[in-house]
Short mmCIF file of C-alpha atoms in Angstrom, two decimals:
data_model
loop_
_atom_site.label_atom_id
_atom_site.label_comp_id
_atom_site.label_asym_id
_atom_site.label_seq_id
_atom_site.Cartn_x
_atom_site.Cartn_y
_atom_site.Cartn_z
CA MET A 17 -4.84 12.19 -18.60
CA ILE A 18 -3.67 9.45 -16.26
CA LEU A 19 -5.01 8.13 -12.94
CA VAL A 20 -2.42 7.46 -10.23
CA THR A 21 -3.41 5.47 -7.14
CA GLY A 22 -1.43 5.69 -3.91
CA SER A 23 -0.35 9.15 -5.07
CA ALA A 24 0.33 10.65 -1.64
CA GLY A 25 2.73 7.91 -0.57
CA PHE A 26 6.49 7.93 -0.98
CA ILE A 27 6.93 6.55 -4.50
CA GLY A 28 3.53 7.64 -5.80
CA ALA A 29 4.08 11.26 -4.76
CA ASN A 30 7.52 11.36 -6.34
CA PHE A 31 6.03 9.95 -9.53
CA VAL A 32 3.25 12.57 -9.66
CA LEU A 33 5.68 15.41 -8.92
CA ASP A 34 8.10 14.25 -11.61
CA TRP A 35 5.27 13.68 -14.08
CA CYS A 36 3.94 17.20 -13.65
CA ALA A 37 7.47 18.59 -13.96
CA GLN A 38 7.95 16.86 -17.31
CA HIS A 39 4.49 16.56 -18.89
CA ASP A 40 1.53 18.78 -19.65
CA GLU A 41 -0.79 15.78 -19.37
CA SER A 42 -3.17 15.99 -16.42
CA VAL A 43 -3.11 13.65 -13.41
CA VAL A 44 -5.94 12.54 -11.15
CA SER A 45 -4.51 11.32 -7.82
CA LEU A 46 -6.30 8.83 -5.59
CA ASP A 47 -5.07 8.06 -2.10
CA LYS A 48 -6.66 6.67 1.06
CA LEU A 49 -4.36 8.85 3.24
CA THR A 50 -3.40 6.19 5.74
CA TYR A 51 -0.41 6.84 8.04
CA ALA A 52 2.06 6.88 5.09
CA GLY A 53 -0.13 8.89 2.72
CA ASN A 54 0.70 12.54 3.22
CA LEU A 55 -0.96 15.35 1.27
CA GLU A 56 1.97 17.56 2.20
CA ASN A 57 3.99 15.49 -0.31
CA LEU A 58 1.85 17.02 -3.08
CA ALA A 59 1.63 20.54 -1.64
CA SER A 60 3.55 22.09 -4.53
CA LEU A 61 0.74 21.02 -6.89
CA GLN A 62 -2.08 22.51 -4.82
CA ASN A 63 -2.83 25.28 -7.34
CA ASP A 64 -1.78 23.39 -10.46
CA PRO A 65 -4.81 22.93 -12.75
CA ARG A 66 -3.28 19.76 -14.20
CA HIS A 67 -3.53 17.95 -10.88
CA THR A 68 -6.70 16.76 -9.14
CA PHE A 69 -6.53 14.96 -5.79
CA VAL A 70 -9.28 12.60 -4.62
CA HIS A 71 -9.36 11.12 -1.12
CA GLY A 72 -10.46 7.52 -1.51
CA ASP A 73 -9.70 3.82 -1.46
CA ILE A 74 -8.90 1.59 -4.45
CA GLY A 75 -11.22 -0.92 -2.80
CA ASP A 76 -14.16 1.47 -3.26
CA ALA A 77 -15.35 0.10 -6.59
CA GLN A 78 -18.09 2.72 -7.05
CA LEU A 79 -15.71 5.62 -6.47
CA VAL A 80 -13.10 4.22 -8.86
CA ALA A 81 -15.77 3.59 -11.50
CA GLU A 82 -17.01 7.17 -11.15
CA LEU A 83 -13.49 8.57 -11.48
CA LEU A 84 -12.81 6.50 -14.58
CA ALA A 85 -16.10 7.53 -16.19
CA GLU A 86 -15.62 11.21 -15.37
CA HIS A 87 -11.96 11.66 -16.28
CA GLN A 88 -11.49 9.02 -19.01
CA PRO A 89 -7.81 8.25 -18.30
CA ARG A 90 -5.62 6.64 -20.93
CA ALA A 91 -3.68 4.84 -18.19
CA VAL A 92 -3.91 3.78 -14.54
CA ILE A 93 -0.69 3.50 -12.54
CA ASN A 94 -1.23 1.57 -9.31
CA PHE A 95 1.09 2.45 -6.42
CA ALA A 96 -1.56 1.91 -3.74
CA ALA A 97 -0.30 -0.62 -1.20
CA GLU A 98 0.50 -1.30 2.40
CA SER A 99 4.25 -1.67 2.12
CA HIS A 100 6.08 -2.08 5.43
CA VAL A 101 7.19 -5.61 6.37
CA ASP A 102 7.31 -4.89 10.11
CA ARG A 103 3.75 -3.56 10.08
CA SER A 104 2.61 -6.64 8.16
CA ILE A 105 4.04 -8.85 10.91
CA HIS A 106 2.21 -6.92 13.64
CA GLY A 107 -1.05 -6.59 11.67
CA PRO A 108 -1.36 -8.53 8.40
CA GLU A 109 -5.08 -7.93 7.80
CA ASP A 110 -4.62 -4.40 6.41
CA PHE A 111 -2.17 -5.81 3.89
CA ILE A 112 -4.61 -8.46 2.74
CA GLN A 113 -7.42 -5.92 2.41
CA THR A 114 -5.48 -3.29 0.47
CA ASN A 115 -2.95 -5.29 -1.52
CA ILE A 116 -5.15 -8.22 -2.49
CA VAL A 117 -8.81 -7.28 -2.11
CA GLY A 118 -8.20 -3.65 -3.04
CA THR A 119 -6.24 -4.60 -6.15
CA PHE A 120 -9.04 -6.98 -7.15
CA HIS A 121 -11.69 -4.25 -6.89
CA LEU A 122 -9.45 -1.84 -8.81
CA LEU A 123 -8.91 -4.39 -11.57
CA GLU A 124 -12.64 -5.06 -11.83
CA ALA A 125 -13.44 -1.36 -12.15
CA VAL A 126 -10.68 -0.84 -14.70
CA ARG A 127 -11.77 -3.89 -16.71
CA ALA A 128 -15.35 -2.60 -16.93
CA TYR A 129 -14.10 0.85 -17.98
CA TRP A 130 -11.69 -0.57 -20.56
CA ASN A 131 -14.38 -2.79 -22.09
CA GLY A 132 -16.51 0.30 -22.69
CA LEU A 133 -13.85 2.30 -24.52
CA ALA A 134 -13.89 3.00 -28.24
CA ALA A 135 -11.57 0.79 -30.26
CA ASN A 136 -8.68 3.26 -30.59
CA ASP A 137 -8.84 4.25 -26.92
CA LYS A 138 -9.04 0.62 -25.91
CA THR A 139 -5.89 -0.22 -27.87
CA GLY A 140 -3.94 2.63 -26.29
CA PHE A 141 -5.02 2.03 -22.67
CA ARG A 142 -2.56 0.70 -20.06
CA PHE A 143 -2.78 -0.56 -16.47
CA LEU A 144 0.64 -0.43 -14.82
CA HIS A 145 1.01 -2.27 -11.53
CA VAL A 146 3.94 -1.30 -9.30
CA SER A 147 5.28 -4.16 -7.18
CA THR A 148 8.37 -5.26 -5.28
CA ASP A 149 11.36 -7.59 -5.49
CA GLU A 150 10.30 -9.08 -2.15
CA VAL A 151 7.84 -11.37 -3.95
CA TYR A 152 10.84 -13.43 -5.09
CA GLY A 153 11.95 -14.36 -1.57
CA SER A 154 15.54 -14.34 -0.35
CA LEU A 155 18.90 -15.03 -1.99
CA VAL A 156 22.05 -16.57 -0.56
CA LYS A 157 25.30 -14.63 -0.90
CA ASP A 158 26.52 -15.74 -4.35
CA GLU A 159 23.16 -16.61 -5.92
CA PRO A 160 22.27 -14.81 -9.19
CA ALA A 161 20.07 -11.72 -8.86
CA PHE A 162 16.30 -11.91 -9.32
CA SER A 163 15.22 -12.04 -12.96
CA GLU A 164 11.66 -11.64 -14.18
CA THR A 165 11.33 -15.44 -14.41
CA HIS A 166 12.49 -16.11 -10.85
CA ARG A 167 10.07 -18.26 -8.86
CA TYR A 168 7.82 -16.41 -6.40
CA GLU A 169 8.73 -17.31 -2.80
CA PRO A 170 7.35 -14.54 -0.55
CA ASN A 171 8.35 -14.80 3.10
CA SER A 172 6.34 -12.09 4.89
CA PRO A 173 2.65 -11.20 4.97
CA TYR A 174 3.57 -8.05 3.03
CA SER A 175 5.43 -9.83 0.24
CA ALA A 176 2.80 -12.58 0.09
CA SER A 177 0.07 -9.97 -0.38
CA LYS A 178 2.04 -8.24 -3.13
CA ALA A 179 2.69 -11.59 -4.81
CA ALA A 180 -1.03 -12.25 -4.81
CA SER A 181 -1.70 -8.86 -6.39
CA ASP A 182 0.90 -9.57 -9.10
CA HIS A 183 -0.84 -12.85 -9.88
CA LEU A 184 -4.21 -11.12 -10.15
CA VAL A 185 -2.80 -8.56 -12.58
CA ARG A 186 -1.26 -11.31 -14.69
CA ALA A 187 -4.53 -13.28 -14.65
CA TYR A 188 -6.57 -10.28 -15.81
CA HIS A 189 -4.28 -9.95 -18.81
CA HIS A 190 -4.36 -13.62 -19.77
CA THR A 191 -8.04 -14.18 -19.02
CA TYR A 192 -9.64 -10.90 -20.04
CA GLY A 193 -7.02 -9.33 -22.28
CA LEU A 194 -6.59 -6.30 -20.00
CA PRO A 195 -3.49 -4.44 -21.25
CA VAL A 196 -1.29 -4.65 -18.15
CA LEU A 197 2.34 -4.01 -17.29
CA THR A 198 4.07 -4.94 -14.01
CA THR A 199 7.24 -3.55 -12.47
CA ASN A 200 9.07 -5.16 -9.55
CA CYS A 201 11.47 -2.74 -7.89
CA SER A 202 14.26 -3.00 -5.36
CA ASN A 203 14.49 -0.91 -2.16
CA ASN A 204 13.70 2.73 -2.93
CA TYR A 205 15.14 5.72 -1.08
CA GLY A 206 14.90 9.48 -1.52
CA PRO A 207 12.71 12.51 -0.68
CA TYR A 208 9.35 12.11 1.10
CA HIS A 209 10.18 8.65 2.47
CA PHE A 210 8.12 7.93 5.57
CA PRO A 211 10.54 7.58 8.53
CA GLU A 212 9.76 4.01 9.48
CA LYS A 213 12.03 2.65 6.71
CA LEU A 214 15.76 2.23 7.24
CA ILE A 215 17.33 5.33 5.68
CA PRO A 216 14.87 8.02 6.85
CA LEU A 217 14.63 6.37 10.28
CA MET A 218 18.40 6.58 10.69
CA ILE A 219 18.46 10.24 9.61
CA VAL A 220 15.57 11.27 11.86
CA ASN A 221 16.82 9.34 14.90
CA ALA A 222 20.38 10.54 14.46
CA LEU A 223 19.37 14.20 14.38
CA ALA A 224 17.10 13.69 17.40
CA GLY A 225 19.93 12.15 19.44
CA LYS A 226 18.19 8.77 19.58
CA THR A 227 19.63 5.30 19.07
CA LEU A 228 19.99 3.95 15.54
CA PRO A 229 18.43 0.46 15.77
CA VAL A 230 20.03 -2.08 13.43
CA TYR A 231 18.39 -5.49 13.13
CA GLY A 232 20.52 -8.55 13.93
CA ASP A 233 24.07 -8.28 12.62
CA GLY A 234 23.14 -5.63 10.04
CA GLN A 235 24.38 -7.79 7.17
CA GLN A 236 21.04 -8.07 5.36
CA ILE A 237 21.75 -7.02 1.77
CA ARG A 238 19.42 -4.97 -0.42
CA ASP A 239 19.68 -3.41 -3.87
CA TRP A 240 19.11 0.33 -3.43
CA LEU A 241 17.27 2.41 -6.06
CA TYR A 242 16.93 6.20 -5.95
CA VAL A 243 13.21 6.94 -6.13
CA LYS A 244 13.45 9.37 -9.05
CA ASP A 245 15.26 6.71 -11.09
CA HIS A 246 12.38 4.37 -10.27
CA CYS A 247 9.91 7.00 -11.50
CA SER A 248 11.79 7.38 -14.79
CA ALA A 249 11.72 3.61 -15.26
CA ILE A 250 7.95 3.52 -14.72
CA ARG A 251 7.45 6.28 -17.28
CA ARG A 252 9.53 4.31 -19.76
CA VAL A 253 7.63 1.07 -19.15
CA LEU A 254 4.33 2.92 -19.49
CA GLU A 255 5.48 4.39 -22.79
CA LYS A 256 7.12 1.40 -24.46
CA GLY A 257 6.65 -1.74 -22.34
CA ARG A 258 5.32 -4.90 -24.00
CA LEU A 259 1.82 -5.81 -22.86
CA GLY A 260 1.63 -8.50 -20.21
CA GLU A 261 5.33 -8.25 -19.45
CA VAL A 262 7.14 -7.86 -16.13
CA TYR A 263 10.11 -5.52 -15.80
CA ASN A 264 12.48 -5.59 -12.84
CA VAL A 265 13.77 -2.18 -11.78
CA GLY A 266 16.97 -2.00 -9.76
CA GLY A 267 19.78 0.37 -8.95
CA TRP A 268 22.72 -2.07 -9.25
CA ASN A 269 23.63 -1.10 -5.67
CA GLU A 270 23.82 -4.11 -3.35
CA LYS A 271 24.61 -2.86 0.14
CA ALA A 272 24.42 -4.36 3.63
CA ASN A 273 22.12 -2.50 6.01
CA LEU A 274 24.98 -1.73 8.37
CA ASP A 275 26.97 -0.19 5.52
CA ILE A 276 23.97 1.99 4.72
CA VAL A 277 23.79 3.19 8.31
CA HIS A 278 27.53 3.95 8.36
CA THR A 279 27.18 5.92 5.10
CA VAL A 280 24.28 7.97 6.50
CA CYS A 281 26.25 8.66 9.68
CA GLY A 282 29.26 9.75 7.67
CA LEU A 283 27.21 12.19 5.61
CA LEU A 284 25.56 13.61 8.71
CA ASP A 285 28.96 13.98 10.36
CA GLU A 286 29.96 16.09 7.34
CA LEU A 287 26.74 18.03 6.71
CA CYS A 288 25.33 18.45 10.22
CA PRO A 289 27.96 17.56 12.84
CA ARG A 290 26.99 16.69 16.39
CA ALA A 291 27.48 19.49 18.89
CA ASP A 292 29.89 17.35 20.91
CA GLY A 293 32.04 16.63 17.86
CA LYS A 294 31.50 12.87 18.06
CA SER A 295 30.31 10.70 15.18
CA TYR A 296 26.68 9.70 14.80
CA ARG A 297 28.00 6.13 14.60
CA GLU A 298 28.14 6.14 18.40
CA GLN A 299 24.33 6.06 18.38
CA ILE A 300 24.17 2.70 16.56
CA SER A 301 22.51 -0.04 18.59
CA PHE A 302 22.09 -3.66 17.45
CA VAL A 303 18.63 -5.02 18.26
CA THR A 304 16.87 -8.37 17.94
CA ASP A 305 16.19 -9.22 14.33
CA ARG A 306 12.63 -9.28 13.02
CA PRO A 307 10.97 -12.68 12.37
CA GLY A 308 11.72 -14.24 8.99
CA HIS A 309 14.04 -11.43 7.91
CA ASP A 310 15.14 -12.10 4.31
CA ARG A 311 18.93 -12.11 4.01
CA ARG A 312 19.53 -10.73 0.53
CA TYR A 313 17.65 -9.18 -2.38
CA ALA A 314 19.24 -8.31 -5.70
CA ILE A 315 17.64 -7.19 -8.97
CA ASP A 316 18.77 -8.10 -12.47
CA ALA A 317 17.48 -5.10 -14.45
CA ARG A 318 19.05 -6.06 -17.79
CA LYS A 319 15.71 -6.74 -19.47
CA LEU A 320 14.61 -3.16 -18.84
CA GLU A 321 17.88 -1.85 -20.26
CA ARG A 322 17.90 -4.23 -23.22
CA GLU A 323 14.30 -3.75 -24.31
CA LEU A 324 13.57 -0.18 -23.27
CA GLY A 325 17.00 1.46 -22.94
CA TRP A 326 16.59 2.39 -19.26
CA LYS A 327 19.44 2.67 -16.76
CA PRO A 328 19.55 4.48 -13.40
CA ALA A 329 20.97 8.00 -13.55
CA GLU A 330 22.13 8.07 -9.92
CA THR A 331 24.86 6.09 -8.24
CA PHE A 332 24.26 5.23 -4.60
CA GLU A 333 26.83 7.83 -3.61
CA THR A 334 25.06 10.66 -5.44
CA GLY A 335 21.56 9.52 -4.50
CA ILE A 336 22.21 9.08 -0.78
CA ARG A 337 23.89 12.49 -0.53
CA LYS A 338 20.84 14.10 -2.18
CA THR A 339 18.58 12.19 0.21
CA VAL A 340 20.36 13.19 3.41
CA GLN A 341 20.51 16.81 2.25
CA TRP A 342 16.76 16.77 1.47
CA TYR A 343 15.93 15.67 5.02
CA LEU A 344 18.20 18.34 6.45
CA ASP A 345 16.53 20.96 4.26
CA ASN A 346 12.97 19.82 5.01
CA GLN A 347 12.76 19.57 8.78
CA ASP A 348 9.23 21.02 8.79
CA TRP A 349 8.04 18.08 6.67
CA VAL A 350 9.80 15.65 9.00
CA ASN A 351 8.30 17.20 12.11
CA ASN A 352 4.81 17.15 10.62
CA VAL A 353 4.91 13.42 9.85
CA LEU A 354 6.25 12.48 13.28
CA SER A 355 2.78 12.29 14.76
CA GLY A 356 1.70 10.53 17.92
CA SER A 357 0.59 7.51 15.90
CA TYR A 358 4.03 7.24 14.34
CA ARG A 359 5.74 7.43 17.74
CA GLN A 360 3.39 4.78 19.06
CA TRP A 361 4.25 2.51 16.13
CA VAL A 362 8.00 2.91 16.70
CA GLU A 363 7.57 2.05 20.37
CA THR A 364 5.50 -1.02 19.48
CA ASN A 365 7.93 -2.29 16.85
CA TYR A 366 11.14 -1.79 18.79
CA ALA A 367 9.89 -2.60 22.30
CA GLY A 368 11.83 -5.48 23.77
CA ARG A 369 14.41 -5.57 20.97
CA ALA A 370 17.33 -4.91 23.30
#
């Protein structure tokens, strides 16, 4: 069996769902269930005997040690993280506690467990740490995409905390021999994405008749990766990745934020037209940019293709259409996550950004 942390979040939940759809191997899920951790994401597995959910924190060393001892996983895949840049600007402490301190406690528990394994089990064990391209900083327009050897230059409390966690994982391999793997992904999108991030926020606001807030001039460029492609890459790295190595995972889809918003509006115009016949583009509103907003990210994923034979299955055009349709088809899920705390956060983040 495997242990998956952060399993009720966006990427973690998609990974667990895809894993159970493709494997008979059991999964123990661990999630703290903060604002972005949603058990409804895993509702389809509620009666599946292969899946066990545990409500808990990766920073709870005793709990993690007990789970490892009880279930004896052959691998730990760590998705657990605070992951929203805007939230890290408003309140960085949670990011330090989860992404740095929490990762440290998780590594310590895993190291103790791994040291106690029999020789064959010890050889086969893996700790896979899921990280972000934001640790590399920002690129200018024509600069080459991030490779695995690109210098770390994090520019937000979020990316700095993830960079620190990456360094801890690397250190535990080189110092203690812990068999680790690290993936650094580009911007994910797809089903179950919490609606504070760009694409789901645009869909939700558009359908609600609200403004579509675009930071600055909307020309910030990101490489967009469909979440299920990301999950397939993680499975491949877990299966065949070289110990201690870093693998960048990208979708080969560099798009400006404003172009993303226009694409979402165009799909909604087609799939769920406004009652007045006008385009959702009329709801776009440019707002004050966030502090320190990185201008461009781009991932060079050739190492993953060269060494492990992985390439994304979805183009942006196919992935974004599936995403918009999923939100249209799952309005109950959307309504359930739009809690009072979420509304309060949106008001806090966008207040005064006229």
